[in-house]
Tab-separated table of C-alpha atoms in Angstrom:
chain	number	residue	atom	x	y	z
A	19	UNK	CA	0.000	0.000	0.000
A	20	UNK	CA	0.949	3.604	-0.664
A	21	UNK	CA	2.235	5.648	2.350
A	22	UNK	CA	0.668	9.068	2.756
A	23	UNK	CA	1.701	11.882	5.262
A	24	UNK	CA	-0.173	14.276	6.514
A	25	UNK	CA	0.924	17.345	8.538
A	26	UNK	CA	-1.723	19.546	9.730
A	27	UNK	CA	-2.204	21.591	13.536
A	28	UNK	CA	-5.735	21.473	13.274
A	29	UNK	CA	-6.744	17.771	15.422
A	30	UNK	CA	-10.454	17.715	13.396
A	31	UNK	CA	-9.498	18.503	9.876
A	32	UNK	CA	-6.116	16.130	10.866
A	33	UNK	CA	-8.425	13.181	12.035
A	34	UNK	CA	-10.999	13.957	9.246
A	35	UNK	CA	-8.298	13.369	5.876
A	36	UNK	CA	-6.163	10.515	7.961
A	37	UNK	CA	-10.005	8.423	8.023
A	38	UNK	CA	-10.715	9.502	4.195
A	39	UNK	CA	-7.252	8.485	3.187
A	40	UNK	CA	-6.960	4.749	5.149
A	41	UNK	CA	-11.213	3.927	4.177
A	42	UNK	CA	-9.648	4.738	0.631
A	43	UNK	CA	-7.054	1.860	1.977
A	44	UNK	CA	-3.697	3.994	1.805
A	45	UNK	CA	-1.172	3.708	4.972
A	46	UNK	CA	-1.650	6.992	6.358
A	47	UNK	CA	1.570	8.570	8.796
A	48	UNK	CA	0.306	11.590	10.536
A	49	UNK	CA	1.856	14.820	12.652
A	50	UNK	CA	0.206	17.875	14.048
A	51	UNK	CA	3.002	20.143	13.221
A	52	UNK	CA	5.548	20.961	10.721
A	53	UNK	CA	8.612	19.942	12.833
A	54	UNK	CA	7.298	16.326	13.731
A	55	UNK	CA	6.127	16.057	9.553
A	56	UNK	CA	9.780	16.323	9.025
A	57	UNK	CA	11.119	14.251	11.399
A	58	UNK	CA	8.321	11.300	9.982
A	59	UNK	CA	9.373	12.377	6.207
A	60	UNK	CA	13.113	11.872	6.677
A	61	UNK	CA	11.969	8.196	8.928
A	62	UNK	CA	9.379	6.682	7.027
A	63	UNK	CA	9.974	8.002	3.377
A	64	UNK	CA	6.516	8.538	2.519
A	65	UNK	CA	5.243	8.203	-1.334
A	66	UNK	CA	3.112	11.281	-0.877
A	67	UNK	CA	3.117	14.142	1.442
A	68	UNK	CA	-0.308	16.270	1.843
A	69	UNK	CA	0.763	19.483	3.784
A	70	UNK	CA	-0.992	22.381	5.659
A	71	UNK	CA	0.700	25.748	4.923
A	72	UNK	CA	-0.367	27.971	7.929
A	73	UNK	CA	1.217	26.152	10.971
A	74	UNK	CA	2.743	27.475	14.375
A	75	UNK	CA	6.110	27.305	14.204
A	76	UNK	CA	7.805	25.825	11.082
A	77	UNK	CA	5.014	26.026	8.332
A	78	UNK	CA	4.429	24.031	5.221
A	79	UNK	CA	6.675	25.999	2.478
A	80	UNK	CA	9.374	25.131	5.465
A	81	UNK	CA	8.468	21.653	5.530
A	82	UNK	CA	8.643	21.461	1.665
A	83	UNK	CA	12.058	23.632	1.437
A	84	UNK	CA	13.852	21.400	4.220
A	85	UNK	CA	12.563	18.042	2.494
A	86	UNK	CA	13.907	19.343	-0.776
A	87	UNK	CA	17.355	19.874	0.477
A	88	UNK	CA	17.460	16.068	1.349
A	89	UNK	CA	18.437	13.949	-1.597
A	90	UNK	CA	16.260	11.549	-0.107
A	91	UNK	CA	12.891	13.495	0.528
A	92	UNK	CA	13.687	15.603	-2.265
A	93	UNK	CA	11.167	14.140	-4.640
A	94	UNK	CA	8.420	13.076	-2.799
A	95	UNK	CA	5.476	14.410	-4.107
A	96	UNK	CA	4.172	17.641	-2.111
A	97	UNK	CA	0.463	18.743	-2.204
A	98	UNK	CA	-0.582	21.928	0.182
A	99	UNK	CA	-3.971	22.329	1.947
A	100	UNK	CA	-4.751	26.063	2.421
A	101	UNK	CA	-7.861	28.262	3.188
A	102	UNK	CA	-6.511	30.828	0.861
A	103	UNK	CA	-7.066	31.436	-2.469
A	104	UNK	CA	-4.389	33.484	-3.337
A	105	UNK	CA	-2.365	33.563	-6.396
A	106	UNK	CA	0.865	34.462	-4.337
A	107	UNK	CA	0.312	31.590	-2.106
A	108	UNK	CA	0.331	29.125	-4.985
A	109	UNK	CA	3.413	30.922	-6.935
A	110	UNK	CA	4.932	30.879	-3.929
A	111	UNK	CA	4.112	26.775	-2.882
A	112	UNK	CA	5.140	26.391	-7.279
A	113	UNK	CA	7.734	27.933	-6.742
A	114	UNK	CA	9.340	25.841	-4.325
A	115	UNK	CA	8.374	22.811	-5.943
A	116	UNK	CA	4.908	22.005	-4.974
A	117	UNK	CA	2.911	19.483	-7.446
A	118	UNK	CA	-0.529	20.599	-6.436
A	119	UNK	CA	-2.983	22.413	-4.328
A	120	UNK	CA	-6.349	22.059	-2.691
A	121	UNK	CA	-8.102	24.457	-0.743
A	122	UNK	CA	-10.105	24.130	2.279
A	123	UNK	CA	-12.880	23.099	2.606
A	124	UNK	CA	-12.354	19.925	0.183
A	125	UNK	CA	-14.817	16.850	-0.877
A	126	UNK	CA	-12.996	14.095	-0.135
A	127	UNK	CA	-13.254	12.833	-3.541
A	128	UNK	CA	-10.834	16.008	-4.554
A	129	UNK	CA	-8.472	15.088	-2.041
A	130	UNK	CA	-8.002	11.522	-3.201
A	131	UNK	CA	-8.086	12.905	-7.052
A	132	UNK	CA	-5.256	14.863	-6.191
A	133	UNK	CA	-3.217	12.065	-4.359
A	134	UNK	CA	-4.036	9.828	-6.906
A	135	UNK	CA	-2.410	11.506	-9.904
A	136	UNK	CA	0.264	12.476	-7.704
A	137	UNK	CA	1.258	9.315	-7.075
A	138	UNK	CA	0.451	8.419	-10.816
A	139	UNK	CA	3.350	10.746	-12.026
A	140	UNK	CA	5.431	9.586	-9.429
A	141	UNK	CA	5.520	6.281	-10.635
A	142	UNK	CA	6.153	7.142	-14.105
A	143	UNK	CA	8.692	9.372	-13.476
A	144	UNK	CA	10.766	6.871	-11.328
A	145	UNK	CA	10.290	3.960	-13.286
A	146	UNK	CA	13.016	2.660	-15.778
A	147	UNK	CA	12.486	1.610	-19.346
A	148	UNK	CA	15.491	-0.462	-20.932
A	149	UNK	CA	16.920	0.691	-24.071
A	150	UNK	CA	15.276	-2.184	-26.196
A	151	UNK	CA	12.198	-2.354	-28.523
A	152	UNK	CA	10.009	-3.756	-25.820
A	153	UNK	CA	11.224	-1.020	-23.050
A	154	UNK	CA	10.715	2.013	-25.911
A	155	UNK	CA	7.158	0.157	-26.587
A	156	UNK	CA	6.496	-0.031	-22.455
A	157	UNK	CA	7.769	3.674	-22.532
A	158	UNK	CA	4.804	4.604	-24.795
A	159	UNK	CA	2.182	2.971	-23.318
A	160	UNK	CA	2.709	4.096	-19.686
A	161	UNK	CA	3.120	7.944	-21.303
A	162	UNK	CA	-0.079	7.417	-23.113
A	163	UNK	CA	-1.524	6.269	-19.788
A	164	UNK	CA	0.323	8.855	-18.009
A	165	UNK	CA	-1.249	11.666	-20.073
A	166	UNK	CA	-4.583	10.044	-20.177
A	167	UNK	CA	-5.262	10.368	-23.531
A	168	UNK	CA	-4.365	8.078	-26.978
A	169	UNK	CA	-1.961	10.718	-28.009
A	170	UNK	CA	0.432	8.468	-29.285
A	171	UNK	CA	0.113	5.735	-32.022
A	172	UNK	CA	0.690	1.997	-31.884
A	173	UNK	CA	2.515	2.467	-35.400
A	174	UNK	CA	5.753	2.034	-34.180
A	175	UNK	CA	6.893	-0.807	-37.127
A	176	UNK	CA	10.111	-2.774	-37.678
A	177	UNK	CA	12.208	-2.033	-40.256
A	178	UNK	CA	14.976	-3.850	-42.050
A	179	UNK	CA	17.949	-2.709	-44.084
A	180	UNK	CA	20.523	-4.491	-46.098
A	181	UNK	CA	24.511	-3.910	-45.463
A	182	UNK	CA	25.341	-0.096	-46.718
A	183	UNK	CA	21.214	0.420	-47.499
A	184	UNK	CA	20.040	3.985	-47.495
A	185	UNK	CA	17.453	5.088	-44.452
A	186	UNK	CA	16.964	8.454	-45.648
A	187	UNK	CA	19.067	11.072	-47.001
A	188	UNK	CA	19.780	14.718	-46.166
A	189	UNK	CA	17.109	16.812	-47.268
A	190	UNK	CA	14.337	14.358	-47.580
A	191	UNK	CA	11.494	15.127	-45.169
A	192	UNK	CA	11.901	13.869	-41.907
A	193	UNK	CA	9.307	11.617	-40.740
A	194	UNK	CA	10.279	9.319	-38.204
A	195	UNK	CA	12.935	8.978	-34.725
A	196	UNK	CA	14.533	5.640	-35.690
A	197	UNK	CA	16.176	3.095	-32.607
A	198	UNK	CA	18.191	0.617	-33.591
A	199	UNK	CA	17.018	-3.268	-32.374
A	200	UNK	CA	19.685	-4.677	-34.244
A	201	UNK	CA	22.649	-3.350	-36.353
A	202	UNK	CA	24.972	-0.393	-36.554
A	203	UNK	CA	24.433	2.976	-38.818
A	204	UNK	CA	26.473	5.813	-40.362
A	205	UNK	CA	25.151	9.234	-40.039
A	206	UNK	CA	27.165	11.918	-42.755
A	207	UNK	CA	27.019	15.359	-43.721
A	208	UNK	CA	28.422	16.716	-46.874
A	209	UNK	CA	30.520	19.842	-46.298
A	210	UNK	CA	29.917	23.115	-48.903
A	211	UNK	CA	33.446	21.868	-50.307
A	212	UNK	CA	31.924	17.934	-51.067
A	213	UNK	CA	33.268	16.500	-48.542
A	214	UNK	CA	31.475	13.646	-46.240
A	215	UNK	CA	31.763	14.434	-42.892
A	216	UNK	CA	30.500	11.845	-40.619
A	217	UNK	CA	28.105	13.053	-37.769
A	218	UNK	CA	27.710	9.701	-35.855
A	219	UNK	CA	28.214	6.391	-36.121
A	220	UNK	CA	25.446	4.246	-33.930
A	221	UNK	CA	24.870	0.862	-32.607
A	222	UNK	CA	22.381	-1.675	-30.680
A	223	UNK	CA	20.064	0.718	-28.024
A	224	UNK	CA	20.997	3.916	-30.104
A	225	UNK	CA	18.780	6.093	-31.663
A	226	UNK	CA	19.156	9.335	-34.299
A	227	UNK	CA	17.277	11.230	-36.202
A	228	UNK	CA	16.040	13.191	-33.133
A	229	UNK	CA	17.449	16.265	-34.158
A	230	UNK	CA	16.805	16.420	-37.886
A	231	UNK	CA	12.957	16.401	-35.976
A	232	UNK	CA	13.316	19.641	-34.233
A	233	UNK	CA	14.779	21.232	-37.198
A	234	UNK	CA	12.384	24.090	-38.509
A	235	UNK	CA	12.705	22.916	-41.647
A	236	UNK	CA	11.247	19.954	-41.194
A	237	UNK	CA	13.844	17.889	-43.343
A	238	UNK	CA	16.630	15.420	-42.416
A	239	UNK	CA	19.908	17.040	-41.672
A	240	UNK	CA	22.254	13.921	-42.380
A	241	UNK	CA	21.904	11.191	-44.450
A	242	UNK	CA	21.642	7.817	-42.801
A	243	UNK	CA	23.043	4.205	-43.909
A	244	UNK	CA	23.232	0.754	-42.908
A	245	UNK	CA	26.552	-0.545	-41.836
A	246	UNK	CA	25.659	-4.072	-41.555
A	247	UNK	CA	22.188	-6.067	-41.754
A	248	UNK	CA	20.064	-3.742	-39.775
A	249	UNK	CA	16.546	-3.724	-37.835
A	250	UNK	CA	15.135	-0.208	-36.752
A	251	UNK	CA	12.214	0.651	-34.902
A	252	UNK	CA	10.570	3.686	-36.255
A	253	UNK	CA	8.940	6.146	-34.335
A	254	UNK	CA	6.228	8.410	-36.150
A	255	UNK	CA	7.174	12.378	-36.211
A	256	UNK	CA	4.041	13.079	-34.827
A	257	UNK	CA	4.382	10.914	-31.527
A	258	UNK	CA	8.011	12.736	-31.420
A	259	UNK	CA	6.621	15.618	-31.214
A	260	UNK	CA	3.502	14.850	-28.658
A	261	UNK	CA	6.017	13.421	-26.064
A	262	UNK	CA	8.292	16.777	-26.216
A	263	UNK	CA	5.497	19.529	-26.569
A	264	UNK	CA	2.667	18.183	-24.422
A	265	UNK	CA	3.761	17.526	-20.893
A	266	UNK	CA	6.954	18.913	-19.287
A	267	UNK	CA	7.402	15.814	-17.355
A	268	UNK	CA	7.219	13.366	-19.931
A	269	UNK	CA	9.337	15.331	-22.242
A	270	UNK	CA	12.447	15.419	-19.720
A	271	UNK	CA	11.560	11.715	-19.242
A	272	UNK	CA	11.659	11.133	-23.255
A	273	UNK	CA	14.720	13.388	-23.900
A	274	UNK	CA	16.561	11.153	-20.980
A	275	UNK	CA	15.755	8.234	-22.709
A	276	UNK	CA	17.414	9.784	-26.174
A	277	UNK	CA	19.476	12.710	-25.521
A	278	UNK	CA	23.024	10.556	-25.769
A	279	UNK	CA	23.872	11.178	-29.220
A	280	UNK	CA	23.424	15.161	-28.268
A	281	UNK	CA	25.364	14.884	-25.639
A	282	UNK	CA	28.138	12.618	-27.649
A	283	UNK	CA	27.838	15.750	-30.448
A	284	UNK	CA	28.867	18.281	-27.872
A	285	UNK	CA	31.789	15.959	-26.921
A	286	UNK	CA	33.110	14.935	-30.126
A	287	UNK	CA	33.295	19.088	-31.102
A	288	UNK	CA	35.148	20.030	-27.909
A	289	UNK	CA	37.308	17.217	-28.116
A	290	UNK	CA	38.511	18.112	-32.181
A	291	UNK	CA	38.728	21.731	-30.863
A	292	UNK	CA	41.012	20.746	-27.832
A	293	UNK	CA	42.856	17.094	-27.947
A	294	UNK	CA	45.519	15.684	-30.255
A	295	UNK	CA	45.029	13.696	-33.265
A	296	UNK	CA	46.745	10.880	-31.505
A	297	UNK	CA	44.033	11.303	-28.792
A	298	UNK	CA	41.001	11.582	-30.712
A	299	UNK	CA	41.655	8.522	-32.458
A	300	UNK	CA	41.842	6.593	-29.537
A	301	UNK	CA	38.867	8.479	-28.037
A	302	UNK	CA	37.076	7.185	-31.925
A	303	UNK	CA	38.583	3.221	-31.629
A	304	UNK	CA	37.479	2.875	-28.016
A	305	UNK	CA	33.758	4.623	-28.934
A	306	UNK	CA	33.990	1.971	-31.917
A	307	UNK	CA	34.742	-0.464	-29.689
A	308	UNK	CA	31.819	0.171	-26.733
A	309	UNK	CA	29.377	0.260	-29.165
A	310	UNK	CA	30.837	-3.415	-31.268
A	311	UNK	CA	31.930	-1.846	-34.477
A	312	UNK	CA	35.148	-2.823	-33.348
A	313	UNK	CA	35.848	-6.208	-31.389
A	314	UNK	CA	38.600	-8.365	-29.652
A	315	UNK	CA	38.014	-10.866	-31.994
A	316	UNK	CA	38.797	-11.216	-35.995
A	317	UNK	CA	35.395	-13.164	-36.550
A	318	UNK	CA	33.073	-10.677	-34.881
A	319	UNK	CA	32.917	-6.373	-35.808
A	320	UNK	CA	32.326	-4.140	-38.835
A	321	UNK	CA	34.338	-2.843	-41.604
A	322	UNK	CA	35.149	1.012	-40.750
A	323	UNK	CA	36.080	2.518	-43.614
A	324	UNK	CA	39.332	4.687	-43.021
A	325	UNK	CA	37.484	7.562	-44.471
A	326	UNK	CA	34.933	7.426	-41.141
A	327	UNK	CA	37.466	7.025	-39.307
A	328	UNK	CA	39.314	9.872	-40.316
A	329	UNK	CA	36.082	11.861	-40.281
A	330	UNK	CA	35.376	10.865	-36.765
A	331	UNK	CA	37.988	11.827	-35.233
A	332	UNK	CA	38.337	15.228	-37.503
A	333	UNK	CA	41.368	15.120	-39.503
A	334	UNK	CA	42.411	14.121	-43.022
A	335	UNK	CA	42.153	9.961	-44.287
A	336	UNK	CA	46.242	10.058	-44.319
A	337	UNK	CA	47.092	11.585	-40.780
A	338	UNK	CA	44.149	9.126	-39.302
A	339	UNK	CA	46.221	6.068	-40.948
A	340	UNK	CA	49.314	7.193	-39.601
A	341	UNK	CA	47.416	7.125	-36.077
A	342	UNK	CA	46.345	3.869	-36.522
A	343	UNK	CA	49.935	2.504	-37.960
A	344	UNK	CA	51.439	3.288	-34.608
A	345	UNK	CA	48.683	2.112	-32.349
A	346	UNK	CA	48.921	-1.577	-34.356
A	347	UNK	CA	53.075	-0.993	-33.817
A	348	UNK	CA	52.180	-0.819	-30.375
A	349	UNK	CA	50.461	-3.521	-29.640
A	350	UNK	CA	47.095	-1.902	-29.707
A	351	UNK	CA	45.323	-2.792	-32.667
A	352	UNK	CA	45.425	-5.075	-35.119
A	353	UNK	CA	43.566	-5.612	-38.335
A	354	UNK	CA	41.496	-9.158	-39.260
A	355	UNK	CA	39.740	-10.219	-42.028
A	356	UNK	CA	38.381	-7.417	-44.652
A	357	UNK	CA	40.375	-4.759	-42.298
A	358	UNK	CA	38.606	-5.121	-39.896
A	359	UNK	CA	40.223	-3.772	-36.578
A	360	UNK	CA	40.735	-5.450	-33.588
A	361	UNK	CA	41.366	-4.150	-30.250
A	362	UNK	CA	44.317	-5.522	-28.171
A	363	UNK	CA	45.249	-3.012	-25.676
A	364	UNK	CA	42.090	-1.081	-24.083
A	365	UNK	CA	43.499	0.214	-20.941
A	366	UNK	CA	46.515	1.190	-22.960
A	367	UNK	CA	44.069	3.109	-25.347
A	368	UNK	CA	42.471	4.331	-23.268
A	369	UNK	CA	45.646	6.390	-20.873
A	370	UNK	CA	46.596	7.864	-24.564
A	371	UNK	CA	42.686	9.157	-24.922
A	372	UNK	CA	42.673	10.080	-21.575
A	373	UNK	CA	46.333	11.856	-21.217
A	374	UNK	CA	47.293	11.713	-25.011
């Protein structure tokens, strides 16, 4: 059973929400001042905490601001009672964090609507989803129930692409997210001088495309292609955009879920501006390797063309080579069948990406 605590100095209204809340079957903590709510909060680690605001002594926007500066009361959900109807009051309670507000005097059925969706939210924010078509698909339906609404499709299909098969191409219109079940895939750019310039090369649990999605233009900003036998999962535009636009909450939840390739971007840029070549290639093989482009073994891995390479780690095809020459007179890498590199060393690699 949920656990619910209530802190309020008045003994009737008190004794009145603790018997709505336990015939509704909820385990209900209660304390008849701000001080004792607290000293129960930081104990018993309620799931919900339904707070007076005008108390003797430490009141509720207290109670909420001391919670919040424990990491673990911080973000239990907070709902004031007040007999004020004041906008001040509830940019104030906002504010400092508050998820809701009901004011006094309440039907009972309003006081377990509130705790209800409270604790609704709560769940969904808290709960994990794996990085796998069935945790994306589990992702979905508990937003769709979060929101309460059938925002978002069930036309999520599987897709399939042959070894160095086009997805879509820069400039086309961009109409789906796409997360990769199975496979690896090379995102490009061509430079104004005709070069290919490769934005991101992806593996199993990845996904891209999100960005080409926000883009005003409404077109793909990279091209896409298979590596290797491939199986996508592709997400419609418009559920894309429901999950970032319509709820706060489920958009930081969503853009947790896919925001590593942005975050990998914003690496990869300060790295070409800042490390050596010698490091950034080792930064690339070790990337290539964590994601199985690149393996310990000759049987298993993909072929990386040198050109990728090269335009991975921001320099020209010759001076990547040369990288790679010395690693494999090192003892780091080695190449297998169809050039395939293999990785030898990895803690080796990895003090030359770390410390160059």
């Amino acid at each position: 059973m949920k656990k619910v605590l209530v802190i309020e100095d008045n003994r009737d209204v008190r004794e009145n929400i603790v018997e709505i809340l336990e015939l509704a079957k909820y385990t209900v903590l209660a304390a008849e001042n701000g001080s004792i709510g607290i000293q129960i909060a930081k104990a018993e680690l309620p799931d919900i905490i339904v707070s007076d605001i005008m108390m003797p002594g430490v009141d509720g926007y207290s109670v909420l601001e001391t919670l919040n500066e424990d990491e673990n009361t911080a973000g239990i959900p907070f709902v004031f009672l007040s007999a004020k109807d004041k906008r001040e009051d509830i940019r104030k309670g906002m504010s400092l964090g508050a998820d809701d507000y009901l004011y006094k005097p309440f039907e009972a059925y309003e006081l377990l609507d509130a705790i209800k969706l409270r604790l609704k939210k709560s769940d969904f924010l808290q709960r994990k989803f794996s990085k796998t078509t069935q945790g994306i698909n589990s992702f979905f339906k508990s937003a769709s129930e979060y929101l309460g609404m059938e925002l978002l499709s069930k036309n999520r299909k599987l897709q399939e692409f042959s070894s160095r098969g086009e997805i879509f191409q820069e400039g086309d219109a961009a109409h789906n997210l796409y997360f990769i079940e199975e496979g690896s895939v090379k995102t490009h750019r061509v430079t104004e001088s005709g070069k290919e310039m490769v934005t991101g090369m992806h593996g199993k649990g990845d996904f891209f495309g999100q960005l080409s999605l926000l883009n005003k233009s409404g077109t793909y900003l990279e091209t896409a292609v298979a590596l290797e036998k491939t199986r996508l999962l592709s997400i419609p535009k418009g559920d894309f955009t429901n999950l970032v636009y319509k709820d706060r909450e489920v958009s930081n939840k969503f853009l947790d879920i896919i925001s590593d390739s942005m975050a990998h971007l914003q690496e990869q840029l300060v790295d070409i501006a800042y490390s050596s070549v010698k490091q950034r290639a080792a930064k690339a093989l070790l990337e290539l390797h964590d994601k199985g482009f690149i393996q310990d073994s000759k049987q298993k891995g993909v072929d990386i063309l040198r050109e990728d390479l090269a335009s991975m780690i921001g320099t020209a095809k010759e001076t990547a080579i040369r990288a790679l020459t010395e690693f494999r007179e090192q003892g780091l890498v080695g190449v297998g069948k169809k050039r395939r590199l293999i990785l030898l060393d990895r803690s080796k690699l990895q003090r030359i990406a770390d410390f160059g």
